[in-house]
Every structure is written in C-alpha cells, then in structure tokens.
CSV table of C-alpha atoms and ligand atoms in Angstrom, one decimal:
chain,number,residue,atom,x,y,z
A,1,UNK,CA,-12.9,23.3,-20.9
A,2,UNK,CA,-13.3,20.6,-18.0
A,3,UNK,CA,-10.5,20.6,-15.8
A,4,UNK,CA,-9.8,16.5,-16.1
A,5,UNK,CA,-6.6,16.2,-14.7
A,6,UNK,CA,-5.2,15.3,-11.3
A,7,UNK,CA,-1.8,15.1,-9.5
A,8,UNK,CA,-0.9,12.4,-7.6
A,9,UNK,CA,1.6,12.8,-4.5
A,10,UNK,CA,3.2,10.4,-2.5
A,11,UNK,CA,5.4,12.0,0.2
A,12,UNK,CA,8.0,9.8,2.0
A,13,UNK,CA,10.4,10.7,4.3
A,14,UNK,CA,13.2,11.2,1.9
A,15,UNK,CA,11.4,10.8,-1.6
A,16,UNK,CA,8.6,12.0,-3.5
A,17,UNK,CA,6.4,10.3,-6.4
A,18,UNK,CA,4.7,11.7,-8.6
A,19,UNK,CA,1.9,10.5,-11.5
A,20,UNK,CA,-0.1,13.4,-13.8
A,21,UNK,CA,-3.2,11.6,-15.1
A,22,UNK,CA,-5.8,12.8,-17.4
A,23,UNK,CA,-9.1,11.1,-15.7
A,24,UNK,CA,-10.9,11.5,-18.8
A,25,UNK,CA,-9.1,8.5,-20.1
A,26,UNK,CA,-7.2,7.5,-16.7
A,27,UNK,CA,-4.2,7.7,-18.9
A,28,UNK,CA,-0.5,9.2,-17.9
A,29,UNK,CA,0.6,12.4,-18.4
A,30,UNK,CA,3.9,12.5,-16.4
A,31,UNK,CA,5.7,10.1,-14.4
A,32,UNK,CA,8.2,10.6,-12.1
A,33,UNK,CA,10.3,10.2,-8.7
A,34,UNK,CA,12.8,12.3,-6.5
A,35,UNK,CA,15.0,10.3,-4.2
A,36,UNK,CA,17.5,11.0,-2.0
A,37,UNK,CA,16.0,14.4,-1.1
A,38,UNK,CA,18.1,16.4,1.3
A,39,UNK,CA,21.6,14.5,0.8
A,40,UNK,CA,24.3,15.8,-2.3
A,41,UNK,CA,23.2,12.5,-4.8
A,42,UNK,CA,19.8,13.2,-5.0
A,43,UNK,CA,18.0,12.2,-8.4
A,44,UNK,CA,14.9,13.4,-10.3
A,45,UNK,CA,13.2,10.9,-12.8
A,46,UNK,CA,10.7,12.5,-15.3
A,47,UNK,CA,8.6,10.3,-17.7
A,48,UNK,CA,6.4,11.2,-20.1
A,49,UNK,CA,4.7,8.0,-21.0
A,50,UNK,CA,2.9,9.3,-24.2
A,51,UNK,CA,6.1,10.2,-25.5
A,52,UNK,CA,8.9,12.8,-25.8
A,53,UNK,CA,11.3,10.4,-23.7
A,54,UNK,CA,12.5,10.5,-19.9
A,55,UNK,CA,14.6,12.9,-17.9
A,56,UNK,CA,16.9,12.5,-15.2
A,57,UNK,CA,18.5,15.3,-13.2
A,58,UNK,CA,21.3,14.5,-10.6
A,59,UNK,CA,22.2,16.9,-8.0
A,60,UNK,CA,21.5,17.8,-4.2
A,61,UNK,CA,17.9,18.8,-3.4
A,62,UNK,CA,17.8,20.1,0.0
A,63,UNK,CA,14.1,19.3,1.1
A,64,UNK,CA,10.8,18.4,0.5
A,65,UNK,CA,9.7,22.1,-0.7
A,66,UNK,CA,13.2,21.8,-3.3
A,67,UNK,CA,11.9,18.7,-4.6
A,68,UNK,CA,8.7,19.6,-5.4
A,69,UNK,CA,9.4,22.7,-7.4
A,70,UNK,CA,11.5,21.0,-9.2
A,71,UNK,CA,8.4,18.7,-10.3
A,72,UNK,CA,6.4,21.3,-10.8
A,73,UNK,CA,9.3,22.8,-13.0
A,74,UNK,CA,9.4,19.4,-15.1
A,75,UNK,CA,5.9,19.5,-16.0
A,76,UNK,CA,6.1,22.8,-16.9
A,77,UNK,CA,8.6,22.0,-19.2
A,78,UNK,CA,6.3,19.8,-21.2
A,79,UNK,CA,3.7,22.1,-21.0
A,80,UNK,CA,1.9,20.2,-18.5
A,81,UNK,CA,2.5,22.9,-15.5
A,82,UNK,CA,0.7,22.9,-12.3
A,83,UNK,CA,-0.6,26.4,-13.4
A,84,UNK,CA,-2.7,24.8,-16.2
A,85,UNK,CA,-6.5,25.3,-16.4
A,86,UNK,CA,-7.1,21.5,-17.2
A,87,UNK,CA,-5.3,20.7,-13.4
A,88,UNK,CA,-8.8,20.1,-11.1
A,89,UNK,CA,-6.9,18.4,-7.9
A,90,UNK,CA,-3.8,17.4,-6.3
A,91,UNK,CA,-4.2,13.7,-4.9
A,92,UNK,CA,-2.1,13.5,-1.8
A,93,UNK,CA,-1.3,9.9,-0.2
A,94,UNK,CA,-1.9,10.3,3.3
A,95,UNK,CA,-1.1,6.7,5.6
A,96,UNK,CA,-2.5,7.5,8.9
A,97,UNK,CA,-6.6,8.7,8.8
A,98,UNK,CA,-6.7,7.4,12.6
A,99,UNK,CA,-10.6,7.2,13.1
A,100,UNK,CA,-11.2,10.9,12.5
A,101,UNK,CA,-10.6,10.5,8.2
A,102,UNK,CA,-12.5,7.3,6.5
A,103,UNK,CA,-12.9,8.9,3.2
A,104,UNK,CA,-10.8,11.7,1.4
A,105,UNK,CA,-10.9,14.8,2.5
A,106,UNK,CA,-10.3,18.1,0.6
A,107,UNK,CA,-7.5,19.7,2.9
A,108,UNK,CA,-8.4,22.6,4.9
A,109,UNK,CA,-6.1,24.4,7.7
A,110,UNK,CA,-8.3,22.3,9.9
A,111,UNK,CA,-7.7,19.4,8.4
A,112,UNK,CA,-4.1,19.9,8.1
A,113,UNK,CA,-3.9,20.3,11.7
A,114,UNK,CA,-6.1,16.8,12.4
A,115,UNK,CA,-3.6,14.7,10.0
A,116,UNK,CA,-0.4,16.8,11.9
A,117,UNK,CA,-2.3,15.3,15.5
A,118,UNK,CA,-2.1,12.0,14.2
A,119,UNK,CA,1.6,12.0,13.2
A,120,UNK,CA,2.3,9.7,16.6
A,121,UNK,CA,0.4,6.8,15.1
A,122,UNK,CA,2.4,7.2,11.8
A,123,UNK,CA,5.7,8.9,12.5
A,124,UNK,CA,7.4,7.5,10.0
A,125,UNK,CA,5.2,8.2,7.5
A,126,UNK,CA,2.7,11.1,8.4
A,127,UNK,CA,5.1,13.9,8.6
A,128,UNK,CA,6.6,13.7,5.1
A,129,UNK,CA,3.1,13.7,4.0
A,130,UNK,CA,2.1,16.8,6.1
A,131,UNK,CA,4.9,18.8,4.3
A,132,UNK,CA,4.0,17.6,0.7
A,133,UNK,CA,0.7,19.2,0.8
A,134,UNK,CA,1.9,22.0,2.6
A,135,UNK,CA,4.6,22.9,-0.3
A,136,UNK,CA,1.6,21.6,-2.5
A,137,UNK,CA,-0.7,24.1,-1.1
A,138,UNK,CA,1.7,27.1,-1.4
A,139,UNK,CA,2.4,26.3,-5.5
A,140,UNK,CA,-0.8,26.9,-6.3
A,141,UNK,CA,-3.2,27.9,-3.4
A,142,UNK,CA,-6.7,27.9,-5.6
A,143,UNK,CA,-6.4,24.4,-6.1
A,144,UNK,CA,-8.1,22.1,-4.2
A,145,UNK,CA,-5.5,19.3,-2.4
A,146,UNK,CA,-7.3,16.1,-1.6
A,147,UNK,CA,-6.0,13.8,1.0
A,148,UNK,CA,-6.6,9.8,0.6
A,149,UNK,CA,-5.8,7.7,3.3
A,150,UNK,CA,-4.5,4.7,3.7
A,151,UNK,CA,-6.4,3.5,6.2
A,152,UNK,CA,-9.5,4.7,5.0
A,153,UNK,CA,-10.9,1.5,3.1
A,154,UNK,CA,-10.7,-0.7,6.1
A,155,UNK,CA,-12.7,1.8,8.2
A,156,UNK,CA,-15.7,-0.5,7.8
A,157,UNK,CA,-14.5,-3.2,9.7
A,158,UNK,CA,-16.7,-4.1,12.8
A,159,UNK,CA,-15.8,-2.8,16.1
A,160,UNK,CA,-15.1,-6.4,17.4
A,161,UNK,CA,-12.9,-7.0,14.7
A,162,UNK,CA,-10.8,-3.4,14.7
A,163,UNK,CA,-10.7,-4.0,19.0
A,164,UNK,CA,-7.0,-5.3,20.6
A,165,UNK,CA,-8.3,-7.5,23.5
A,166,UNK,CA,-6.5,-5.2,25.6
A,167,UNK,CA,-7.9,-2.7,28.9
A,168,UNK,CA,-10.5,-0.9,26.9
A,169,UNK,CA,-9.7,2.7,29.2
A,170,UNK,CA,-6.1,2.4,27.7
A,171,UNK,CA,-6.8,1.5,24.2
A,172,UNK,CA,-9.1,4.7,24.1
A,173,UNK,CA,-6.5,6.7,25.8
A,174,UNK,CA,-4.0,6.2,23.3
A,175,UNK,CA,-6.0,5.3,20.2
A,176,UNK,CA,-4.6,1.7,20.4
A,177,UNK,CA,-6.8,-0.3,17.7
A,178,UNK,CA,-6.5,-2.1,14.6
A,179,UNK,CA,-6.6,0.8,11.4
A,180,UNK,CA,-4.9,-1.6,8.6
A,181,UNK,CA,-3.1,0.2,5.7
A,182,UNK,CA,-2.6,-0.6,2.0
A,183,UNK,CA,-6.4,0.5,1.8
A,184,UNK,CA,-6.1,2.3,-1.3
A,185,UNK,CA,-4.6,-0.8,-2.8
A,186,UNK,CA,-7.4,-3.1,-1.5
A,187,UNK,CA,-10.0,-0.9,-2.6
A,188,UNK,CA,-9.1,-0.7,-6.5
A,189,UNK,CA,-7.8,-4.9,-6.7
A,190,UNK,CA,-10.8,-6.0,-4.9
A,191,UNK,CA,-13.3,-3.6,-7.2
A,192,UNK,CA,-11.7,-4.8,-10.3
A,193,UNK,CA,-11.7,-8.3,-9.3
A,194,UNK,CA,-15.3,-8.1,-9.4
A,195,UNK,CA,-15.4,-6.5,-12.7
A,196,UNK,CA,-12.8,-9.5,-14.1
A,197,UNK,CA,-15.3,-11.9,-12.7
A,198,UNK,CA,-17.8,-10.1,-14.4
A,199,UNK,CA,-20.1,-9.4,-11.2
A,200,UNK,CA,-21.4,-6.9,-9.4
A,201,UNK,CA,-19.0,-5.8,-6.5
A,202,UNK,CA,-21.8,-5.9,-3.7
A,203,UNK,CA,-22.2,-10.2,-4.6
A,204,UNK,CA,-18.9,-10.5,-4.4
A,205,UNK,CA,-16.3,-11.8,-1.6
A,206,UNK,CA,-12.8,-11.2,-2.1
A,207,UNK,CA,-9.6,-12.3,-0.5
A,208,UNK,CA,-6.8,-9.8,-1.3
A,209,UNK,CA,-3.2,-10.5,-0.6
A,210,UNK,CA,-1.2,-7.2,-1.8
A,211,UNK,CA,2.4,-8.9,-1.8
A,212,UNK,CA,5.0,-6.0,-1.8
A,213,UNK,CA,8.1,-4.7,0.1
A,214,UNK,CA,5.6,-4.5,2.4
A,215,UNK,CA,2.5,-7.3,2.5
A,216,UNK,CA,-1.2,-7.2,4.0
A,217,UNK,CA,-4.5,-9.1,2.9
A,218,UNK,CA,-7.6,-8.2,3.7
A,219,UNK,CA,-11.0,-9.8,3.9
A,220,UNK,CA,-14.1,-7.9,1.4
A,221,UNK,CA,-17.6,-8.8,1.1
A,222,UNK,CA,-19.7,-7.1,-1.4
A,223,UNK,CA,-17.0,-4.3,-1.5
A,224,UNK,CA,-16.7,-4.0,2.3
A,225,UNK,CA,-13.5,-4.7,4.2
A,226,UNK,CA,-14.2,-6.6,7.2
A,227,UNK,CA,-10.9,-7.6,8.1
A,228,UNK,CA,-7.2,-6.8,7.0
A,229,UNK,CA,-3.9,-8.2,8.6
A,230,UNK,CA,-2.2,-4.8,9.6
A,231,UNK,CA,-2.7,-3.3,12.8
A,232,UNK,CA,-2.2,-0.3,14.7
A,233,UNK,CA,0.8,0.5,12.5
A,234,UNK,CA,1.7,-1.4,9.9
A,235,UNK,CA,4.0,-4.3,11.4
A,236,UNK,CA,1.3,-7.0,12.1
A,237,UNK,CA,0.4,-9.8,10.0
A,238,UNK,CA,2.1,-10.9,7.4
A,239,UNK,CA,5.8,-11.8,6.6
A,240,UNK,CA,7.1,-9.0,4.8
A,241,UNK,CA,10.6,-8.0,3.2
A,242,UNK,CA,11.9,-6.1,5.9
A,243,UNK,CA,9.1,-6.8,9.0
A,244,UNK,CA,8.5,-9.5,11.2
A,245,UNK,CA,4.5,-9.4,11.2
A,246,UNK,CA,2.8,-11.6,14.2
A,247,UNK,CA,4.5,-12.4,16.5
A,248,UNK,CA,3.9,-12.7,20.5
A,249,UNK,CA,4.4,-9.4,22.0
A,250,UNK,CA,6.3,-10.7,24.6
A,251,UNK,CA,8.7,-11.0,22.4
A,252,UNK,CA,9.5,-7.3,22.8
A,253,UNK,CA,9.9,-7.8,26.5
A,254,UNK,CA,12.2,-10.3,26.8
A,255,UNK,CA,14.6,-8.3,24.2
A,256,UNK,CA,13.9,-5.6,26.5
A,257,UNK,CA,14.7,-7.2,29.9
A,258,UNK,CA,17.2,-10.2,28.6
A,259,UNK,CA,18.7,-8.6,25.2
A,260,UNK,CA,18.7,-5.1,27.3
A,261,UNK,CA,17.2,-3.5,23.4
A,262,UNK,CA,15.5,0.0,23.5
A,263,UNK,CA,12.4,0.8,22.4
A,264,UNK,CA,14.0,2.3,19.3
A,265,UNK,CA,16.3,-0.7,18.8
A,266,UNK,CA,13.1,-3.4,18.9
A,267,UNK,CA,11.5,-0.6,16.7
A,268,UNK,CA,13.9,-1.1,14.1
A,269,UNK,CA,15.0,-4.9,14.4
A,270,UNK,CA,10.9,-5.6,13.9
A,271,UNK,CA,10.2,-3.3,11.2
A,272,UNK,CA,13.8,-3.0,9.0
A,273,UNK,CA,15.9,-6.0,10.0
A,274,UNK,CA,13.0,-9.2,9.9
A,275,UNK,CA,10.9,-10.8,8.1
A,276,UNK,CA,12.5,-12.1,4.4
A,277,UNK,CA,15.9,-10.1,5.2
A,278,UNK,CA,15.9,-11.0,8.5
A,279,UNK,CA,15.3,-14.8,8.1
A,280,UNK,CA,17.8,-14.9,5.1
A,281,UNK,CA,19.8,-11.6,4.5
A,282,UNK,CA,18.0,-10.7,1.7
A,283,UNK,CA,14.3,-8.7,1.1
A,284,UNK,CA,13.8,-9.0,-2.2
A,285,UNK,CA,11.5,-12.2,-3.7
A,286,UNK,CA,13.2,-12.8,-6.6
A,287,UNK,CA,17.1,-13.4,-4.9
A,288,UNK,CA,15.1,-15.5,-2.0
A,289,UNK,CA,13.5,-17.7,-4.9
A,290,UNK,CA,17.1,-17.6,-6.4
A,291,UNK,CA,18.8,-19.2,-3.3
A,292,UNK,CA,15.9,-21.3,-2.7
A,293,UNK,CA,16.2,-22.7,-6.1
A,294,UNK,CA,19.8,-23.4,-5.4
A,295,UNK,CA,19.3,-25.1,-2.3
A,296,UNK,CA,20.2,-22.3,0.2
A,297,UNK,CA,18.7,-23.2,3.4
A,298,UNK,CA,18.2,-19.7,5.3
A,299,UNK,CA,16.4,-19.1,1.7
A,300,UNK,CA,13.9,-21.6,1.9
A,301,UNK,CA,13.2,-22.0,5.2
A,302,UNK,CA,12.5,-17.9,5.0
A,303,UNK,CA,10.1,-18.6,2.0
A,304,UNK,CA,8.4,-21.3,3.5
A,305,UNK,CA,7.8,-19.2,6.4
A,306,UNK,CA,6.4,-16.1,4.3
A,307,UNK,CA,4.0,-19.2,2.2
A,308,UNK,CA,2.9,-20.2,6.0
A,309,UNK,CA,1.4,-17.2,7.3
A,310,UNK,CA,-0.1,-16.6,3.9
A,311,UNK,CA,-1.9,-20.0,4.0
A,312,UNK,CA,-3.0,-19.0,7.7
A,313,UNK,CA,-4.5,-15.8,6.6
A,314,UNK,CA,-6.1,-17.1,3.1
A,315,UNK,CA,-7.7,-19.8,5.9
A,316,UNK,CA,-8.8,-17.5,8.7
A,317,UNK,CA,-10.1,-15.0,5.8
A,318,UNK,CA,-12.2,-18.0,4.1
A,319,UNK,CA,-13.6,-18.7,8.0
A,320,UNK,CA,-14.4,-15.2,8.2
A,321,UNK,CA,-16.2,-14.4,5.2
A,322,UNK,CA,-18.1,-17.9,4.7
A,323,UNK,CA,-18.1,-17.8,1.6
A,324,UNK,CA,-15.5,-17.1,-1.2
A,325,UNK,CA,-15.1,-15.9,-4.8
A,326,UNK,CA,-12.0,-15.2,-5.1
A,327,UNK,CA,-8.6,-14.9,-3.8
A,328,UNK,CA,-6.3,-12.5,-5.4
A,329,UNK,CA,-2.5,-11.5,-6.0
A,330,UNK,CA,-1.3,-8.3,-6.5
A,331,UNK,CA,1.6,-6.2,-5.9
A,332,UNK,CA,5.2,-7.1,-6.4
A,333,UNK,CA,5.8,-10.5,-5.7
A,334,UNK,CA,1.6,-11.0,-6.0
A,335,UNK,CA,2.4,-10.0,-9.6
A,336,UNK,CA,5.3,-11.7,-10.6
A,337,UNK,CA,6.4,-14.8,-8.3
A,338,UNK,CA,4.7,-17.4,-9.3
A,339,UNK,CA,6.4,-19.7,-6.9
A,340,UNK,CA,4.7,-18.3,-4.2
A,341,UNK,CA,1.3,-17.9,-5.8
A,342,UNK,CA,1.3,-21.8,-6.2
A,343,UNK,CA,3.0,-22.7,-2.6
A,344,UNK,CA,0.2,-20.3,-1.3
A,345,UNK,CA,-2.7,-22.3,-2.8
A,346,UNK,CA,-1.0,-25.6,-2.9
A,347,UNK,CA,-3.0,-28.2,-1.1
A,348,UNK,CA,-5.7,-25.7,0.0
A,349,UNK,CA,-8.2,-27.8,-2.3
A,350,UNK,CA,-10.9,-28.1,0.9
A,351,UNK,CA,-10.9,-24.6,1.1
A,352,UNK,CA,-12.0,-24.8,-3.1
A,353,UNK,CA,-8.7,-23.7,-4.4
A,354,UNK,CA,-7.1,-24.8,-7.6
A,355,UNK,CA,-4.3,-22.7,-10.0
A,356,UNK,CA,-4.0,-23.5,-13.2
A,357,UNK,CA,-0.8,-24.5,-13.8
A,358,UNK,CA,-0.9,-22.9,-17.1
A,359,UNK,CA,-2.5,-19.9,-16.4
A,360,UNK,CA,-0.5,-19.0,-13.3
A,361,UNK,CA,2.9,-19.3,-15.2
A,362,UNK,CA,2.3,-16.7,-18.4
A,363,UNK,CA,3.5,-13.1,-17.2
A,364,UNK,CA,1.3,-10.2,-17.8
A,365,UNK,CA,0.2,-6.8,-16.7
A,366,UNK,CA,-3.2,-7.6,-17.1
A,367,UNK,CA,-5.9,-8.8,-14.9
A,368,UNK,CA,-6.0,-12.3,-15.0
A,369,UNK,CA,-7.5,-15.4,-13.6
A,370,UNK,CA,-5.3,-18.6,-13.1
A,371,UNK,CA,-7.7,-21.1,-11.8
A,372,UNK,CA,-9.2,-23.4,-14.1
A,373,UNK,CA,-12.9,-21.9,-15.6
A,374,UNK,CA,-15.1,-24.8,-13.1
A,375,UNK,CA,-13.0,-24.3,-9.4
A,376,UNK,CA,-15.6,-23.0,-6.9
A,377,UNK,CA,-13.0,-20.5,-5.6
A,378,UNK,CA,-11.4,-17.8,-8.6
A,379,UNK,CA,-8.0,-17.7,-8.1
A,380,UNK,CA,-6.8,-14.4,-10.0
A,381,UNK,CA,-3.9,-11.9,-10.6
A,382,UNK,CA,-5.3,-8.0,-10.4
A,383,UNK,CA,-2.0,-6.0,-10.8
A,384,UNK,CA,-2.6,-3.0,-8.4
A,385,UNK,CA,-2.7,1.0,-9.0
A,386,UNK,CA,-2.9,3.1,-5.8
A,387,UNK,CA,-2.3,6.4,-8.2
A,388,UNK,CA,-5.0,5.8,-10.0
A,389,UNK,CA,-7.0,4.8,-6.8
A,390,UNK,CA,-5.9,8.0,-5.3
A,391,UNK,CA,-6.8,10.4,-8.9
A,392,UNK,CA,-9.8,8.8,-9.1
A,393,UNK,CA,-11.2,9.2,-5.5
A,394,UNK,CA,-9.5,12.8,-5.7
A,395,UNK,CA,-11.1,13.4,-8.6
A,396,UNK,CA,-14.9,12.1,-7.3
A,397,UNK,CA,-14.4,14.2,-4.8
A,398,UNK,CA,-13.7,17.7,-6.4
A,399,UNK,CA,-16.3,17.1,-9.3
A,400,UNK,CA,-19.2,15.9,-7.4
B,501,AMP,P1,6.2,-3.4,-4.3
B,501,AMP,O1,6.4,-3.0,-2.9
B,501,AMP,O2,4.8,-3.7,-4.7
B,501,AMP,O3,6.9,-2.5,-5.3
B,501,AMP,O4,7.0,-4.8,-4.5
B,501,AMP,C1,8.4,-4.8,-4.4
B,501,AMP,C2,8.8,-6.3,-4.2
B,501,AMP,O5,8.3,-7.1,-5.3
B,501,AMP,C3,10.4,-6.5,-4.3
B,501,AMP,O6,11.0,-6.3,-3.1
B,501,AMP,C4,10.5,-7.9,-4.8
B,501,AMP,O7,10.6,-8.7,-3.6
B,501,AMP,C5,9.2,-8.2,-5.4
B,501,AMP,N1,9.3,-8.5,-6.9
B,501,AMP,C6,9.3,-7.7,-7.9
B,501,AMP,N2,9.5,-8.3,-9.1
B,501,AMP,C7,9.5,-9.7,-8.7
B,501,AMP,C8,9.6,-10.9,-9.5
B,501,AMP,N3,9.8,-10.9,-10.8
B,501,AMP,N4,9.7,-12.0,-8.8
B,501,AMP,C9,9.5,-12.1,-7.5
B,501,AMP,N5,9.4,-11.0,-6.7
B,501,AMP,C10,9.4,-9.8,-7.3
C-alpha cells in the first residue's frame, strides 16, 4: 500500500488547525480546529467531511503538546490515527523561512534549530510553530515532518526589489529586507489561475490580491513572484482588518517622541488596532459594507481607503510586470465582497480592466472569471487553499 495521506498543521500562538487529506484524490479526511489552548474554555472541532458528522469537545487544554494529542486522539477515533500505514508526512506551516528556507524542508534537529534562530523576525508567529512540530515529532518520530514556509514563494524576487533603501551594513546586520508572506497562498491562486485560463503557468502574468483578515498581493510572471506588498514582517502594504500597511515610518517616531508610545504600544496600535478596525471600529468586511451601505461615514471612508491602496498596488503591479493576464481575488473578502472587487477595478479601464457585472455578482466556490470573454486583462475569482498548498508540496517532497 502507498502511503497517500498527509497532515496538515497550522500552529498559532493559542490555536491549532488541522486538515487530513488523502493526496491521491486531494480530498479531506479530517477537519478540524483547537482554540483557546491554555485557558479553561478551550474548544476542539472535529469534521469528517466524507461523513460520520462533526465533533466538538469543550474543556481546558493546557498547551500546545495537550492540544495536539487530543487531535491525534480524534482521528484515531475514526480510524484515521496518526499511527496509520497510509500517513506519508506531516505538513507543518512555518511563516518565517528568513533567507536560509525558500522551499520545504523535511525537518531535522538542524533544521529545527535554523527556524528557532529566526523566531526574532516572526515572534509572533514562529514559536507556536516551533512547538507544533516538536509535539509532532515526538507522536510519531518515523515520520517525516515537512516544513512549508510562508515566505518561501516570494524568495524569487530580485535583490533590488526584496532591498529596503536603507544603510546596506545594517540591513545585513539584522536581516532587514523585504521576505513577503501569504506565499503558500500566492503560489496555489496564481498556478490555478493559469490552469482557469487554460495556459501554461510559465506565459502567464498574474496579479494576486489574497483579501483576508490579513491582505497582500503579489506580482507573478510565468509562475515567478517578483514582487509582493508585505515586508520584513507582515505589516506593510495593504489595508488590512486589523493593520495599518504603508505608512511613513516616521510615523512611529513622532508617536514615540510626541504620543510618548513604546515600542510594544506602536507594535500593537499598527498591527491589532488599524487598518479597517482602526478607521471604523470594526475588522470584518461584511459589517464595514453594512455601515457603508447605511451611510456610516467612519465606514466608508475606511472602505474607500482599503479600495485605494488596492488600486495603487493593482497599478504599480501592472507597471512592474508589463504586461498582464490577469488579476485575481481570493481569500475572504477576495471571495465574497463583491463591492470591493468592483470599486477595485472600477475605472481602471486604461489599465485593460473590465468586470462583468454579471459574472462578478453570482457566489461560488469555484474558480471563476468575472470579466467579460474579449477584455485584454482576465479579471477572475480563484478561491484559495494553503492546506492543500502545504499537503501537496509536503507530499512532493517525501515521495520524490
Ligand atoms: P480570511 O482571513 O481569508 O479567513 O478572511 C476573513 C475575512 O473575510 C473576514 O474578516 C471578513 O472581513 C471577510 N469576509 C468573509 N466573508 C465575507 C463576505 N461574505 N463579505 C465580505 N467579507 C467577508
């Protein structure tokens, strides 16, 4: 028997999700989510999408090592336990590669201690995924954990390009340059935009705009990313739920010096308290359209601003590639809001983008384009799928 399944992983700070797929068919196994891990109301969600219902379990799980036993217990439960023959890899999301990872990376005590020496360039994020394959390792040891980075996708971009204009002795000295994240994301959308165009991915240039909690885009040609909006940690670019994205550092200075802010303070009021929730009080799309559409004026001046900065980068991206095929929405509000796809692309005509009206309205979980069949830029809809991203990569990997 071929060992055809993978585990996915995705270790956050106080939560862990989880996706079993069988690669032969990419389909689901398991699906599943611990939250709250470490306080008394913490909650397990089990799926089994083929059938035999969900689960939920309420109770406190102490830590990261209690949380993934459990999920190891739940898929033993439906026969699908980590000690099965069929199991050929754990997938691990990893957000920080630095420059040391640009492709995944079966883990090794050597490489556990590289992605540990990068945890200052992703502290909020690195640790968490330290300890999940750590816990991962010690569940079952002969199997091989695979670490996929975040980053690792926009490795490609040109020097000039991944460079902060800054003193070039410092930037080496503290590994200050741009790394871009959502990688895994931006690989699979702009890879299966080509295949909806029905092109090979090297002809191809692709704008993606992965519209989340968090939002990047990022500039592809022929399958190569040559430019994304995040930077050195994930706050640039973009207007995002919760973070401001570009804005003039000095800004942090004169909070410093006239607000008399800490580091930690600016840290938080930039990446938890701006953007969509800080313009308007709230982070999620669908309540800013919801105000908007009622006339609330915090609301649409906070969605005009997030439609702004997307026109800027779909422009800047268009300037840098030369020439486009298609610009393309995915992610939460990429998926769903189709208010912002059509204030994104409204009056962008020069640039050779059209929707269809139509097209951009109908709802669907399926790749879609929404431009009429003769514009000279595809405009499309490419819902994303970072686990699969991650099985698949995972699974390349292990089986080559
Ligand atoms: P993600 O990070 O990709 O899970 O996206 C989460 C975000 O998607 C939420 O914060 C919402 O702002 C947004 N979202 C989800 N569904 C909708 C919808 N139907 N309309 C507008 N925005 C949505």
């Amino acid at each position: 028997m071929t060992a055809s399944r993978v585990l996915v992983l995705n270790s956050g700070s106080s939560s862990v999700k989880y996706q079993l797929l069988d690669m032969a068919d990419a389909s689901r196994l398991a699906v599943g989510l611990v939250e709250r891990i470490g306080e008394e109301t913490s909650r397990l969600v089990h799926e089994t999408p083929g059938g035999g219902g969900g689960r939920e379990r309420l109770g406190p799980i102490a830590d990261h090592e209690a949380a993934l036993k459990a999920v190891a217990a739940e898929l033993a439960a439906d026969g699908l336990g980590l000690d099965s023959p069929e199991l050929a890899a754990v997938g691990h999301r990893v957000v920080h590669g630095g420059t040391r990872f640009t492709r995944p990376t079966v883990v090794t005590d050597e490489v556990l201690a590289e992605i540990r020496n990068l945890i200052p360039l992703a502290p909020l994020h690195n640790p968490a995924n330290v300890t999940g394959i750590e816990v991962a390792r010690t569940l079952r040891a002969d199997l091989p954990q695979v670490a996929v980075f975040d980053t690792a996708f926009h490795s490609t971009m040109p020097e000039h390009v991944a460079r902060y204009a800054i003193d070039a002795a410092t930037a080496r000295e503290y590994a200050i340059r741009r790394y871009g994240f959502h990688g895994t994301s931006h690989a699979y959308v702009s890879r299966a935009t080509a295949a909806l165009l029905g092109r090979p991915e090297a002809e191809v240039n692709v704008i993606v705009l992965h519209l989340g909690n968090g939002a990047s885009a990022s500039a592809v040609r022929g399958g190569v990313c040559v430019e994304t909006s995040m930077g050195l940690t994930p706050l640039e670019g973009l207007v995002m739920g919760t973070r401001s994205g570009d804005l003039d550092p000095a800004v942090v200075f004169h909070l410093a010096r006239v607000g008399g802010l800490s580091v930690d303070e600016i840290d938080s009021l930039l990446n938890k308290k701006s953007g969509l929730l800080g313009m308007c009080g709230d982070n999620d799309m669908r309540e800013v359209l919801r105000r908007a559409g009622e006339g609330d004026e915090a609301a649409t001046v906070a969605f005009e601003a997030y439609v702004h900065r997307l026109k800027k980068y779909i422009g800047a991206y268009t300037a840098v590639l030369g020439r486009v095929d298609a610009v393309v929405f995915t992610a939460g509000v990429g998926e769903n809001a189709h208010q912002v796809r059509a204030a994104a692309v409204a009056g962008l005509g020069g640039l050779g983008l059209e929707l269809d009206a139509e097209a951009n309205g109908v709802r669907s979980p399926r790749p879609r384009l929404i431009s009429p069949p003769d514009a000279r830029v595809a405009v499309a809809v490419v819902p994303t799928d970072e686990e699969l991203e991650i099985a698949t990569q995972a699974y390349a990997l292990v089986t080559q």
